[in-house]
PDB file of C-alpha atoms in Angstrom:
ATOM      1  CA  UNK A   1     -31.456 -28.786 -46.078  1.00  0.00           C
ATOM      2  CA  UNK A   2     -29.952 -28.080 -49.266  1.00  0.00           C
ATOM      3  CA  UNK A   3     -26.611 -26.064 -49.727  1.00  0.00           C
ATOM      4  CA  UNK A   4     -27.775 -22.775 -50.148  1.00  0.00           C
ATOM      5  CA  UNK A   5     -30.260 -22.990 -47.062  1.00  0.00           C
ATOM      6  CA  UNK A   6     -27.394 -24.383 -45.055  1.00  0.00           C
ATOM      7  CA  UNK A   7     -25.191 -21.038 -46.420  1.00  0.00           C
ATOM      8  CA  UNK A   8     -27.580 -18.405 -45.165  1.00  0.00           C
ATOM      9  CA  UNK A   9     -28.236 -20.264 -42.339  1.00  0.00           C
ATOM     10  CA  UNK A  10     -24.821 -19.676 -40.466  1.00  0.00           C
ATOM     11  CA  UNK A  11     -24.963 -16.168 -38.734  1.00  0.00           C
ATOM     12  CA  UNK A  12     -25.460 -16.014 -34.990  1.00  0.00           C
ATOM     13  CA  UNK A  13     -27.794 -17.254 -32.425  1.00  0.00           C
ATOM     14  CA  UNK A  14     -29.381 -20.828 -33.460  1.00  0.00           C
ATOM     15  CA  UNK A  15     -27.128 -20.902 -36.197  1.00  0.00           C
ATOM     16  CA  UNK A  16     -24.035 -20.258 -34.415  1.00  0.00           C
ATOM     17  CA  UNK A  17     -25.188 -23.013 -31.746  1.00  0.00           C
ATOM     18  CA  UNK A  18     -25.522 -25.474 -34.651  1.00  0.00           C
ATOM     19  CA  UNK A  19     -22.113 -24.390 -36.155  1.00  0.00           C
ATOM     20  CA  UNK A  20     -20.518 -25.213 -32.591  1.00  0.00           C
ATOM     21  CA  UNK A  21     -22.079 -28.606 -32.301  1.00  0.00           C
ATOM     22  CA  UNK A  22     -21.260 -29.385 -36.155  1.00  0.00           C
ATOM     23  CA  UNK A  23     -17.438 -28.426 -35.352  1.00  0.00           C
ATOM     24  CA  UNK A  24     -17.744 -30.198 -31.707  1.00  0.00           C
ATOM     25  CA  UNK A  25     -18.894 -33.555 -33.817  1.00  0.00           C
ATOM     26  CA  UNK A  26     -16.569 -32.801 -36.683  1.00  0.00           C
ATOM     27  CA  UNK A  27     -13.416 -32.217 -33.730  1.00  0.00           C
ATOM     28  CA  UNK A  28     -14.357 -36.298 -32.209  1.00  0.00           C
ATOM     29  CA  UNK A  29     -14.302 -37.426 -36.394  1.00  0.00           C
ATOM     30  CA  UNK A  30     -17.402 -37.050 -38.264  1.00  0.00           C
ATOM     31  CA  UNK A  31     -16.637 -36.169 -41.475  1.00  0.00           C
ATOM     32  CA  UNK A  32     -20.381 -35.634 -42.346  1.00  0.00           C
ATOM     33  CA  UNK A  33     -20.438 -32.578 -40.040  1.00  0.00           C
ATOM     34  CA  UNK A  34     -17.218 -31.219 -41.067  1.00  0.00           C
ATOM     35  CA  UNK A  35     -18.809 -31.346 -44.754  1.00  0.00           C
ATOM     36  CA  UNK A  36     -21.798 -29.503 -43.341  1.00  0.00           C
ATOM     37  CA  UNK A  37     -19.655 -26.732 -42.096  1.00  0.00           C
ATOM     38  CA  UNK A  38     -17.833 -26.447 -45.725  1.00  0.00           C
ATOM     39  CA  UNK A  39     -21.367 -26.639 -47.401  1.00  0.00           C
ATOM     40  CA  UNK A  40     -22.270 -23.509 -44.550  1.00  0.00           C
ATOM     41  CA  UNK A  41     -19.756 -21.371 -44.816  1.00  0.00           C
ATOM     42  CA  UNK A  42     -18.189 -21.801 -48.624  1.00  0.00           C
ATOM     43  CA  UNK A  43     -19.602 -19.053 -50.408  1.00  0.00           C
ATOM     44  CA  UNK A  44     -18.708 -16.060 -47.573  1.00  0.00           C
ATOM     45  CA  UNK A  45     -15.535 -17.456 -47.500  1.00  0.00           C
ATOM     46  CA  UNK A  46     -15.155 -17.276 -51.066  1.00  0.00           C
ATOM     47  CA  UNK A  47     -16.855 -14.012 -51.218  1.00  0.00           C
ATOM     48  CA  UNK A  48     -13.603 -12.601 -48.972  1.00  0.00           C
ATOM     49  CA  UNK A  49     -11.371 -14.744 -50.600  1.00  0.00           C
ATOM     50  CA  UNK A  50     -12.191 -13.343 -53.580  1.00  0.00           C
ATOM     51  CA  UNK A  51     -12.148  -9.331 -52.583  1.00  0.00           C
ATOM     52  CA  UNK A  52      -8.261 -10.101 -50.920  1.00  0.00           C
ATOM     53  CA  UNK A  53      -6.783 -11.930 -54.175  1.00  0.00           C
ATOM     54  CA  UNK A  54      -8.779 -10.708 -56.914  1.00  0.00           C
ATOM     55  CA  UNK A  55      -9.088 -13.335 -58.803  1.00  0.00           C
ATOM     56  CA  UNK A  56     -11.679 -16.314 -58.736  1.00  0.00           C
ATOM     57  CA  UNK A  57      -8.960 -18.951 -59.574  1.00  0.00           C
ATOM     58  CA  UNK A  58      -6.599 -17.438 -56.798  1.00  0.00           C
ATOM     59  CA  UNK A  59      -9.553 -17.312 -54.259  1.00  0.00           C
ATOM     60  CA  UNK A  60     -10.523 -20.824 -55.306  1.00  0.00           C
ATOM     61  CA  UNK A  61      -7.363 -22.046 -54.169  1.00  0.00           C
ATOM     62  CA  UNK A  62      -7.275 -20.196 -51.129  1.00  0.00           C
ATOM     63  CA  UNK A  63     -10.801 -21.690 -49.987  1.00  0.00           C
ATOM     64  CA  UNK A  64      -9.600 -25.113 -50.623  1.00  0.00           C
ATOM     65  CA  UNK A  65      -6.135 -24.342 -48.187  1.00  0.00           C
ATOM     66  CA  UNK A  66      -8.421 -22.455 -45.680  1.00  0.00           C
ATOM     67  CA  UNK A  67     -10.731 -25.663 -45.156  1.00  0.00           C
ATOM     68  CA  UNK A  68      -7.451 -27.807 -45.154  1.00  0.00           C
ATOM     69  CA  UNK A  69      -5.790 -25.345 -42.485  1.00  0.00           C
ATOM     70  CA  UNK A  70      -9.570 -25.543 -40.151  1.00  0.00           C
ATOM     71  CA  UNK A  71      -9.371 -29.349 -40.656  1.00  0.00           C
ATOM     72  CA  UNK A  72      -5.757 -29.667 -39.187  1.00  0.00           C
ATOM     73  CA  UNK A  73      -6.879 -26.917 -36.590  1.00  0.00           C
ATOM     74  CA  UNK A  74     -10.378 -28.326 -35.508  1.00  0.00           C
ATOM     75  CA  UNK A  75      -9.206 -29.319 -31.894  1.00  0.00           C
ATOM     76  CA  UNK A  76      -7.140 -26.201 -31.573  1.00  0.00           C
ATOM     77  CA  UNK A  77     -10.807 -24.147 -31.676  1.00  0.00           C
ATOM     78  CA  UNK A  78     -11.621 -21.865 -29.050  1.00  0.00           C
ATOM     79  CA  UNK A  79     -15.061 -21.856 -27.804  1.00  0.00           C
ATOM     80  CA  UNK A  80     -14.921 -18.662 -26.769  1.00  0.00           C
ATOM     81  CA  UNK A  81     -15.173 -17.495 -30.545  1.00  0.00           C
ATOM     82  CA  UNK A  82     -18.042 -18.131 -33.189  1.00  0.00           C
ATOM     83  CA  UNK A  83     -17.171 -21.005 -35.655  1.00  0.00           C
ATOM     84  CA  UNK A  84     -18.373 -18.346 -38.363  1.00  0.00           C
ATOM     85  CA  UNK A  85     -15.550 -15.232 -36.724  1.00  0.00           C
ATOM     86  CA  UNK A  86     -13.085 -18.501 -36.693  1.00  0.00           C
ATOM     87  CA  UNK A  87     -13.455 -19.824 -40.302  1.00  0.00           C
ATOM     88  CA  UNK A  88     -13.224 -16.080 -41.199  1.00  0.00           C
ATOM     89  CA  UNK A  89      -9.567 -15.412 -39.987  1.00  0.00           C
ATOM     90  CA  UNK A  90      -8.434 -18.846 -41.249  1.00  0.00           C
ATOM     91  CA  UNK A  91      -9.602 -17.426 -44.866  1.00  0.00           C
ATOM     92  CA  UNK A  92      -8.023 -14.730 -44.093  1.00  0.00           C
ATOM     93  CA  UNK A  93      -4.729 -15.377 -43.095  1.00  0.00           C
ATOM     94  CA  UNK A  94      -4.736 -17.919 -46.171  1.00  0.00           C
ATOM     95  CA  UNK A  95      -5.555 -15.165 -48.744  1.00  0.00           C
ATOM     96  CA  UNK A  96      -2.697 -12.745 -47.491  1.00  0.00           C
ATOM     97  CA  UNK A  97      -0.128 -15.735 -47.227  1.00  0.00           C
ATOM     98  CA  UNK A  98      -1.159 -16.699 -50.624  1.00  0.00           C
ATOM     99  CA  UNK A  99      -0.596 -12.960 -51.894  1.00  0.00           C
ATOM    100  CA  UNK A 100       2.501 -12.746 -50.219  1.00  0.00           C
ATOM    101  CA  UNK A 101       4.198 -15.607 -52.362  1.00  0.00           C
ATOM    102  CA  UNK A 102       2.669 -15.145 -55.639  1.00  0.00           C
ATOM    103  CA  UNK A 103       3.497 -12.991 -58.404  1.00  0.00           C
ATOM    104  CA  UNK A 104       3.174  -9.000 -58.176  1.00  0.00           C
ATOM    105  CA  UNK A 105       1.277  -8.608 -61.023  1.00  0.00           C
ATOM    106  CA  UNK A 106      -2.223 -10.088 -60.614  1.00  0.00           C
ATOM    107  CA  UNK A 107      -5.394  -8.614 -61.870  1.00  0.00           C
ATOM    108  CA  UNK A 108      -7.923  -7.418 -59.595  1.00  0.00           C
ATOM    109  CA  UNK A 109     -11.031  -7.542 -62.307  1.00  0.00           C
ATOM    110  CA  UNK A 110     -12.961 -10.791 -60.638  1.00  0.00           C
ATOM    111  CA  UNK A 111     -12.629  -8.230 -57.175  1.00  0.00           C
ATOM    112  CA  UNK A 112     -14.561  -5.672 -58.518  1.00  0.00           C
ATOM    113  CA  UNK A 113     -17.827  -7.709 -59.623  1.00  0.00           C
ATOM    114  CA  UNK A 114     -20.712  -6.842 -56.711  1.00  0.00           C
ATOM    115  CA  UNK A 115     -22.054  -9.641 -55.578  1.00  0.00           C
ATOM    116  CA  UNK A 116     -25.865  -9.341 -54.386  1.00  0.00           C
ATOM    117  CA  UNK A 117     -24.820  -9.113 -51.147  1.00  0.00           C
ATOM    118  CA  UNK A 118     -21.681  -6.843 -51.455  1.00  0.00           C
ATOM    119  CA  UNK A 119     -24.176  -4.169 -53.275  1.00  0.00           C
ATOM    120  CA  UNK A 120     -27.044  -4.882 -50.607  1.00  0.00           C
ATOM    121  CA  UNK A 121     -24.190  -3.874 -47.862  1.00  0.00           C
ATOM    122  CA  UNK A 122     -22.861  -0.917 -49.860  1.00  0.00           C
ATOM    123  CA  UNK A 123     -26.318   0.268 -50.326  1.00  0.00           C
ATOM    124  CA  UNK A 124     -27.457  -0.107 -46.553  1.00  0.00           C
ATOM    125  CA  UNK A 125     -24.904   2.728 -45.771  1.00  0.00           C
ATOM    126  CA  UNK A 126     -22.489   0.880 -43.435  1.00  0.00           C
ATOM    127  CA  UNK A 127     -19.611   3.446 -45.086  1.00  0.00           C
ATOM    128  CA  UNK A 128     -21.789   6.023 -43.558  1.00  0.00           C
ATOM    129  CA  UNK A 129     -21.039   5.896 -39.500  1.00  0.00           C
ATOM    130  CA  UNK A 130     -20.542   9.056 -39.477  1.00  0.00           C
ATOM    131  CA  UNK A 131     -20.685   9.503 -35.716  1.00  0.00           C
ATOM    132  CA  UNK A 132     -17.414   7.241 -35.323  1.00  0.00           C
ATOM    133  CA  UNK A 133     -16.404   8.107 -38.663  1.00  0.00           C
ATOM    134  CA  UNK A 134     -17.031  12.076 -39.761  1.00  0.00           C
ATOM    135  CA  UNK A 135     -15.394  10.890 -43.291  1.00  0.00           C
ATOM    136  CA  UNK A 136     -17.922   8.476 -44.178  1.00  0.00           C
ATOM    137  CA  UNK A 137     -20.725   8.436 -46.513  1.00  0.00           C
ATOM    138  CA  UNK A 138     -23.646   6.367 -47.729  1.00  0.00           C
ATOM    139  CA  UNK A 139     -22.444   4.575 -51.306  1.00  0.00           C
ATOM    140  CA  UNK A 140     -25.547   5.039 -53.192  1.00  0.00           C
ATOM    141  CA  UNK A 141     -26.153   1.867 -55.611  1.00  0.00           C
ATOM    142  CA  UNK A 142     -24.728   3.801 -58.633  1.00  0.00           C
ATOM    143  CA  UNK A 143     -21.786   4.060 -56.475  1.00  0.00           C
ATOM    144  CA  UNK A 144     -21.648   0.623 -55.818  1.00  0.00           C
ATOM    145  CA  UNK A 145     -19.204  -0.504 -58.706  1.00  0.00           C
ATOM    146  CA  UNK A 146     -16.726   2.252 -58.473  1.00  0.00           C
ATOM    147  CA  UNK A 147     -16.421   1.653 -54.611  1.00  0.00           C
ATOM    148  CA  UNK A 148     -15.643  -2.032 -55.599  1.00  0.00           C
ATOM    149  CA  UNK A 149     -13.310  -0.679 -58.046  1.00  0.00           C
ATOM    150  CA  UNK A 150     -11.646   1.908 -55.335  1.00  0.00           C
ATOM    151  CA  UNK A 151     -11.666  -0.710 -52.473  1.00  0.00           C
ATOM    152  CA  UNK A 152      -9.799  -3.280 -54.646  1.00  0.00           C
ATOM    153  CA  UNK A 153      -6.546  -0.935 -55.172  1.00  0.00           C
ATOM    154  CA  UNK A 154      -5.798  -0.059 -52.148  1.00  0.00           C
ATOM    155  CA  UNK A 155      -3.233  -1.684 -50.256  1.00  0.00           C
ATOM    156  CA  UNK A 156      -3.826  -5.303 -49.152  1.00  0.00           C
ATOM    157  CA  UNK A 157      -3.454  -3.652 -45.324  1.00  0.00           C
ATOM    158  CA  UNK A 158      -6.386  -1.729 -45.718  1.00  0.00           C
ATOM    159  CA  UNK A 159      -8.779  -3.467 -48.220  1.00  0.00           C
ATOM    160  CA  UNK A 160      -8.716  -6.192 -46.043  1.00  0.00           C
ATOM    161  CA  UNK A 161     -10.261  -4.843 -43.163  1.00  0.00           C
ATOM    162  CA  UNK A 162     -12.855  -2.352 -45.321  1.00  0.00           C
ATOM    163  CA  UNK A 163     -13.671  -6.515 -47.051  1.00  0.00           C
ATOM    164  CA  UNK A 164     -14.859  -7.778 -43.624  1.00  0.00           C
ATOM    165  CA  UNK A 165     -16.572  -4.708 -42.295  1.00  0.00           C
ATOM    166  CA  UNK A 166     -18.005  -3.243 -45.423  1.00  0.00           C
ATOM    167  CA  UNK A 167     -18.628  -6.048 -47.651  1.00  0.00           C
ATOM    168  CA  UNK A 168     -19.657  -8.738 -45.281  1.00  0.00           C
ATOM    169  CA  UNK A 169     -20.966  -6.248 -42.660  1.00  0.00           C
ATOM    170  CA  UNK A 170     -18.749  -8.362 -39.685  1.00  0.00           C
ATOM    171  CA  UNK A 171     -18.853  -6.253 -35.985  1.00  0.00           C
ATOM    172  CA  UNK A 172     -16.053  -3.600 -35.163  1.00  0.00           C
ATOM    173  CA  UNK A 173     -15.316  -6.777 -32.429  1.00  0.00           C
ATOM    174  CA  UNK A 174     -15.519  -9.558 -34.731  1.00  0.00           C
ATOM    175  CA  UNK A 175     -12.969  -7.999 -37.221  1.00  0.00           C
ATOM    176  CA  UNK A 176     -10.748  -7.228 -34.540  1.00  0.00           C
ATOM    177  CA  UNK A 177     -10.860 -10.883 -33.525  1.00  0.00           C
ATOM    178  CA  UNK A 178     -10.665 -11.786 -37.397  1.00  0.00           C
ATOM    179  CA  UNK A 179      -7.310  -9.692 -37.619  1.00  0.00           C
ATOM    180  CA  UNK A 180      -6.198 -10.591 -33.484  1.00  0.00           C
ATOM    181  CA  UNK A 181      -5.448  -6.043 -32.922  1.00  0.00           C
ATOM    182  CA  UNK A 182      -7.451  -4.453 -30.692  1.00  0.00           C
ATOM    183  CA  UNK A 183     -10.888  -2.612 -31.279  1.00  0.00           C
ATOM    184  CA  UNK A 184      -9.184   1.050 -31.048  1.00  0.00           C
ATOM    185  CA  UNK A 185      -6.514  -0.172 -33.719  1.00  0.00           C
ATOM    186  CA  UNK A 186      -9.415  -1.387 -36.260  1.00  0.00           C
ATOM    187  CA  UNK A 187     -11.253   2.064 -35.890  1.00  0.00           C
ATOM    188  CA  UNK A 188      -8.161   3.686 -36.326  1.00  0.00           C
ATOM    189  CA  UNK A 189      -7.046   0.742 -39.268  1.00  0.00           C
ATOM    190  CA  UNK A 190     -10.517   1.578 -40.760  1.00  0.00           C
ATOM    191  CA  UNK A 191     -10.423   5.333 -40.221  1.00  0.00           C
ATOM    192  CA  UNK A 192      -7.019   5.413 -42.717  1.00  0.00           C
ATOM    193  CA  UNK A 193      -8.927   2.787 -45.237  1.00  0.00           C
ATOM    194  CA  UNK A 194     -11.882   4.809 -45.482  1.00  0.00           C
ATOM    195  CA  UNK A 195     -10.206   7.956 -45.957  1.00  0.00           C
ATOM    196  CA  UNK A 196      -8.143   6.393 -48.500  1.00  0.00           C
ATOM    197  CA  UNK A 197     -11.117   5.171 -49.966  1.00  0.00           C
ATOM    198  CA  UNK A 198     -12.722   8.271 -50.395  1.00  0.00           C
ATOM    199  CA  UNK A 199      -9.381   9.589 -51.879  1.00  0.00           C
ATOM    200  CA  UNK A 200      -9.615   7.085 -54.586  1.00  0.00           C
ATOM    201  CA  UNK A 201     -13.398   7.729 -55.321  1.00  0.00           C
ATOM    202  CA  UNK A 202     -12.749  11.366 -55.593  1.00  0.00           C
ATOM    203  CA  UNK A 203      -9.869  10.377 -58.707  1.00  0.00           C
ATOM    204  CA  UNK A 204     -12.010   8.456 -60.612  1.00  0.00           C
TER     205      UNK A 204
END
């Protein structure tokens, strides 16, 4: 399976199964399977990398720290999580660690590029759940690059969780898990980001 394949192959259900016995044979030492799960799950954890630092150098780094940090923390793993929700909140908390120490002024261009699968999201309407969310609203795909743009100033505290639950379509429970707060502080979290959001859109 080439490295692509293995990428879109690493969602849920046989996937996930395969992720846990790749980790499970990476925890006892096989490097092989550890460089499975790097070949799997690289390019979404670039992807959020990427939308938190806004820069491809930045998030380049931070992928290369995040696989360090998993290595280091393989036998620490909780089965009771997916590999994929797991590797997400170690990219995570390696992207906002690396914003808190560098620079202020850093620009947020590479952020606001869509991505194939950041436009297919946008367009599918997942801004638009509007029976949780009265505020919401389908991005149509002309809409797609100025919602980029919009999502990428806000403040790191609420473009992070509009990256994982917009832009890479995670559940309300795995971003919760992603960012360890309860479900009813993400909806609220999201709630303020999305009205924020829509704030922004209306300036430009």
């Amino acid at each position: 399976m080439g490295a692509d394949a293995e990428a879109e192959d690493s969602g849920t259900g046989r996937a996930g199964d395969r992720d846990v016995a790749l980790l499970a044979s990476a925890v006892r030492g096989n490097q092989a399977a550890f460089d499975s799960l790097v070949r799997r799950h690289t390019p979404r954890m670039y992807r959020v990398a990427l939308r938190i630092t806004g820069t491809s150098a930045e998030a380049e780094d931070v992928v290369q720290e995040a696989w360090i940090s998993a290595w280091r923390g393989l036998s620490g793993f909780r089965s009771e999580s997916a590999v994929s929700t797991w590797l997400y909140r170690v990219v995570t908390n390696t992207a906002l660690a690396y914003i808190r120490r560098r620079r202020p002024t850093v620009s947020l261009d590479a952020a606001l590029t869509p991505d194939d699968e950041s436009r297919s999201l946008l367009e599918s309407g997942l801004f638009a759940d509007t029976r949780a969310n009265p505020e919401g609203r389908v991005v149509r795909a002309e809409e797609v690059d100025a919602a980029l743009r919009a999502i990428a100033s806000l403040d790191v505290s609420q473009r992070v969780p509009l990256v994982l639950r917009e832009l890479e379509g995670l559940s309300y429970e795995e971003v919760a898990e992603v960012l360890q707060v309860s479900v009813p502080a993400l909806r609220s979290r999201l709630h303020r980001a999305r009205v924020a959001l829509l704030a922004k859109l209306r300036e430009q």
